[in-house]
PDB file of C-alpha atoms in Angstrom:
ATOM      1  CA  LEU Y   1     -28.199  86.504 180.005  1.00  0.00           C
ATOM      2  CA  LEU Y   2     -30.160  88.483 177.456  1.00  0.00           C
ATOM      3  CA  SER Y   3     -30.265  92.224 178.110  1.00  0.00           C
ATOM      4  CA  VAL Y   4     -32.733  94.306 176.085  1.00  0.00           C
ATOM      5  CA  ASP Y   5     -32.754  98.112 176.109  1.00  0.00           C
ATOM      6  CA  THR Y   6     -34.380  99.387 172.940  1.00  0.00           C
ATOM      7  CA  GLU Y   7     -36.083 102.569 174.165  1.00  0.00           C
ATOM      8  CA  GLY Y   8     -39.670 101.331 174.210  1.00  0.00           C
ATOM      9  CA  ALA Y   9     -39.435  98.469 171.689  1.00  0.00           C
ATOM     10  CA  ASP Y  10     -38.385  95.806 174.207  1.00  0.00           C
ATOM     11  CA  LEU Y  11     -41.620  93.808 173.907  1.00  0.00           C
ATOM     12  CA  GLN Y  12     -41.335  93.697 170.115  1.00  0.00           C
ATOM     13  CA  VAL Y  13     -37.719  92.534 170.378  1.00  0.00           C
ATOM     14  CA  LEU Y  14     -38.708  89.754 172.787  1.00  0.00           C
ATOM     15  CA  GLN Y  15     -41.588  88.706 170.520  1.00  0.00           C
ATOM     16  CA  GLY Y  16     -39.061  88.256 167.726  1.00  0.00           C
ATOM     17  CA  ALA Y  17     -36.641  86.344 169.961  1.00  0.00           C
ATOM     18  CA  GLN Y  18     -38.880  83.504 171.106  1.00  0.00           C
ATOM     19  CA  ASN Y  19     -36.482  80.744 169.992  1.00  0.00           C
ATOM     20  CA  THR Y  20     -33.649  82.459 171.835  1.00  0.00           C
ATOM     21  CA  LEU Y  21     -35.774  82.800 174.976  1.00  0.00           C
ATOM     22  CA  THR Y  22     -36.182  79.023 175.230  1.00  0.00           C
ATOM     23  CA  ARG Y  23     -32.388  78.776 175.732  1.00  0.00           C
ATOM     24  CA  THR Y  24     -31.959  81.846 177.939  1.00  0.00           C
ATOM     25  CA  MET Y  25     -31.739  81.645 181.731  1.00  0.00           C
ATOM     26  CA  LEU Y  26     -32.050  85.375 182.561  1.00  0.00           C
ATOM     27  CA  VAL Y  27     -33.583  88.330 180.721  1.00  0.00           C
ATOM     28  CA  CYS Y  28     -33.152  91.959 181.725  1.00  0.00           C
ATOM     29  CA  VAL Y  29     -35.533  94.457 180.143  1.00  0.00           C
ATOM     30  CA  GLU Y  30     -36.051  98.180 180.507  1.00  0.00           C
ATOM     31  CA  TYR Y  31     -39.575  99.547 180.743  1.00  0.00           C
ATOM     32  CA  HIS Y  32     -41.099 103.002 180.503  1.00  0.00           C
ATOM     33  CA  GLY Y  33     -44.197 103.168 182.684  1.00  0.00           C
ATOM     34  CA  ASP Y  34     -46.558 100.812 184.423  1.00  0.00           C
ATOM     35  CA  GLU Y  35     -48.402  99.636 181.298  1.00  0.00           C
ATOM     36  CA  GLU Y  36     -45.225  98.582 179.523  1.00  0.00           C
ATOM     37  CA  LYS Y  37     -44.033  96.868 182.705  1.00  0.00           C
ATOM     38  CA  ARG Y  38     -47.348  94.975 182.933  1.00  0.00           C
ATOM     39  CA  GLN Y  39     -47.168  93.892 179.279  1.00  0.00           C
ATOM     40  CA  LEU Y  40     -43.579  92.686 179.642  1.00  0.00           C
ATOM     41  CA  LYS Y  41     -44.392  90.790 182.842  1.00  0.00           C
ATOM     42  CA  GLU Y  42     -47.396  89.092 181.218  1.00  0.00           C
ATOM     43  CA  PHE Y  43     -45.405  88.171 178.090  1.00  0.00           C
ATOM     44  CA  MET Y  44     -42.582  86.693 180.136  1.00  0.00           C
ATOM     45  CA  LYS Y  45     -44.938  84.796 182.457  1.00  0.00           C
ATOM     46  CA  GLU Y  46     -46.594  83.152 179.428  1.00  0.00           C
ATOM     47  CA  ARG Y  47     -43.134  81.826 178.514  1.00  0.00           C
ATOM     48  CA  SER Y  48     -42.326  80.428 181.995  1.00  0.00           C
ATOM     49  CA  PHE Y  49     -40.186  83.364 183.117  1.00  0.00           C
ATOM     50  CA  LEU Y  50     -40.523  84.516 186.708  1.00  0.00           C
ATOM     51  CA  PRO Y  51     -39.733  88.055 187.888  1.00  0.00           C
ATOM     52  CA  VAL Y  52     -36.704  88.054 190.196  1.00  0.00           C
ATOM     53  CA  PHE Y  53     -35.764  91.752 190.377  1.00  0.00           C
ATOM     54  CA  SER Y  54     -37.160  95.181 189.543  1.00  0.00           C
ATOM     55  CA  ASN Y  55     -35.774  98.622 190.356  1.00  0.00           C
ATOM     56  CA  GLY Y  56     -38.339 100.961 188.817  1.00  0.00           C
ATOM     57  CA  LEU Y  57     -36.604 101.058 185.442  1.00  0.00           C
ATOM     58  CA  ASN Y  58     -35.461  97.489 184.735  1.00  0.00           C
ATOM     59  CA  SER Y  59     -36.882  94.057 185.411  1.00  0.00           C
ATOM     60  CA  VAL Y  60     -35.009  90.763 185.456  1.00  0.00           C
ATOM     61  CA  PHE Y  61     -36.791  87.488 184.726  1.00  0.00           C
ATOM     62  CA  GLN Y  62     -35.561  83.919 185.247  1.00  0.00           C
ATOM     63  CA  ASN Y  63     -36.565  81.061 182.982  1.00  0.00           C
ATOM     64  CA  ALA Y  64     -38.305  78.569 185.292  1.00  0.00           C
ATOM     65  CA  ALA Y  65     -38.099  75.897 182.582  1.00  0.00           C
ATOM     66  CA  LEU Y  66     -34.282  75.849 182.714  1.00  0.00           C
ATOM     67  CA  GLN Y  67     -32.110  74.593 185.539  1.00  0.00           C
ATOM     68  CA  PRO Y  68     -29.206  76.825 186.545  1.00  0.00           C
ATOM     69  CA  PRO Y  69     -25.754  75.326 186.011  1.00  0.00           C
ATOM     70  CA  ARG Y  70     -24.289  73.504 188.991  1.00  0.00           C
ATOM     71  CA  SER Y  71     -21.224  74.961 190.594  1.00  0.00           C
ATOM     72  CA  GLY Y  72     -18.355  72.900 191.825  1.00  0.00           C
TER      73      GLY Y  72
END
């Protein structure tokens, strides 16, 4: 899980973490407004991340390219 809360610089942080994103199952980001939310969603979609949760302040994305670990 990668959690990013950088008071408006979340997209820039994610742009600089592209190697880390390839190995990350879940990403939680904070957004401030609809435009920032749209930009984050587009950026994550381009990297095979699907939105799985949003509460009006945070969004969580799952890496569709990675398989979750098996339990048991």
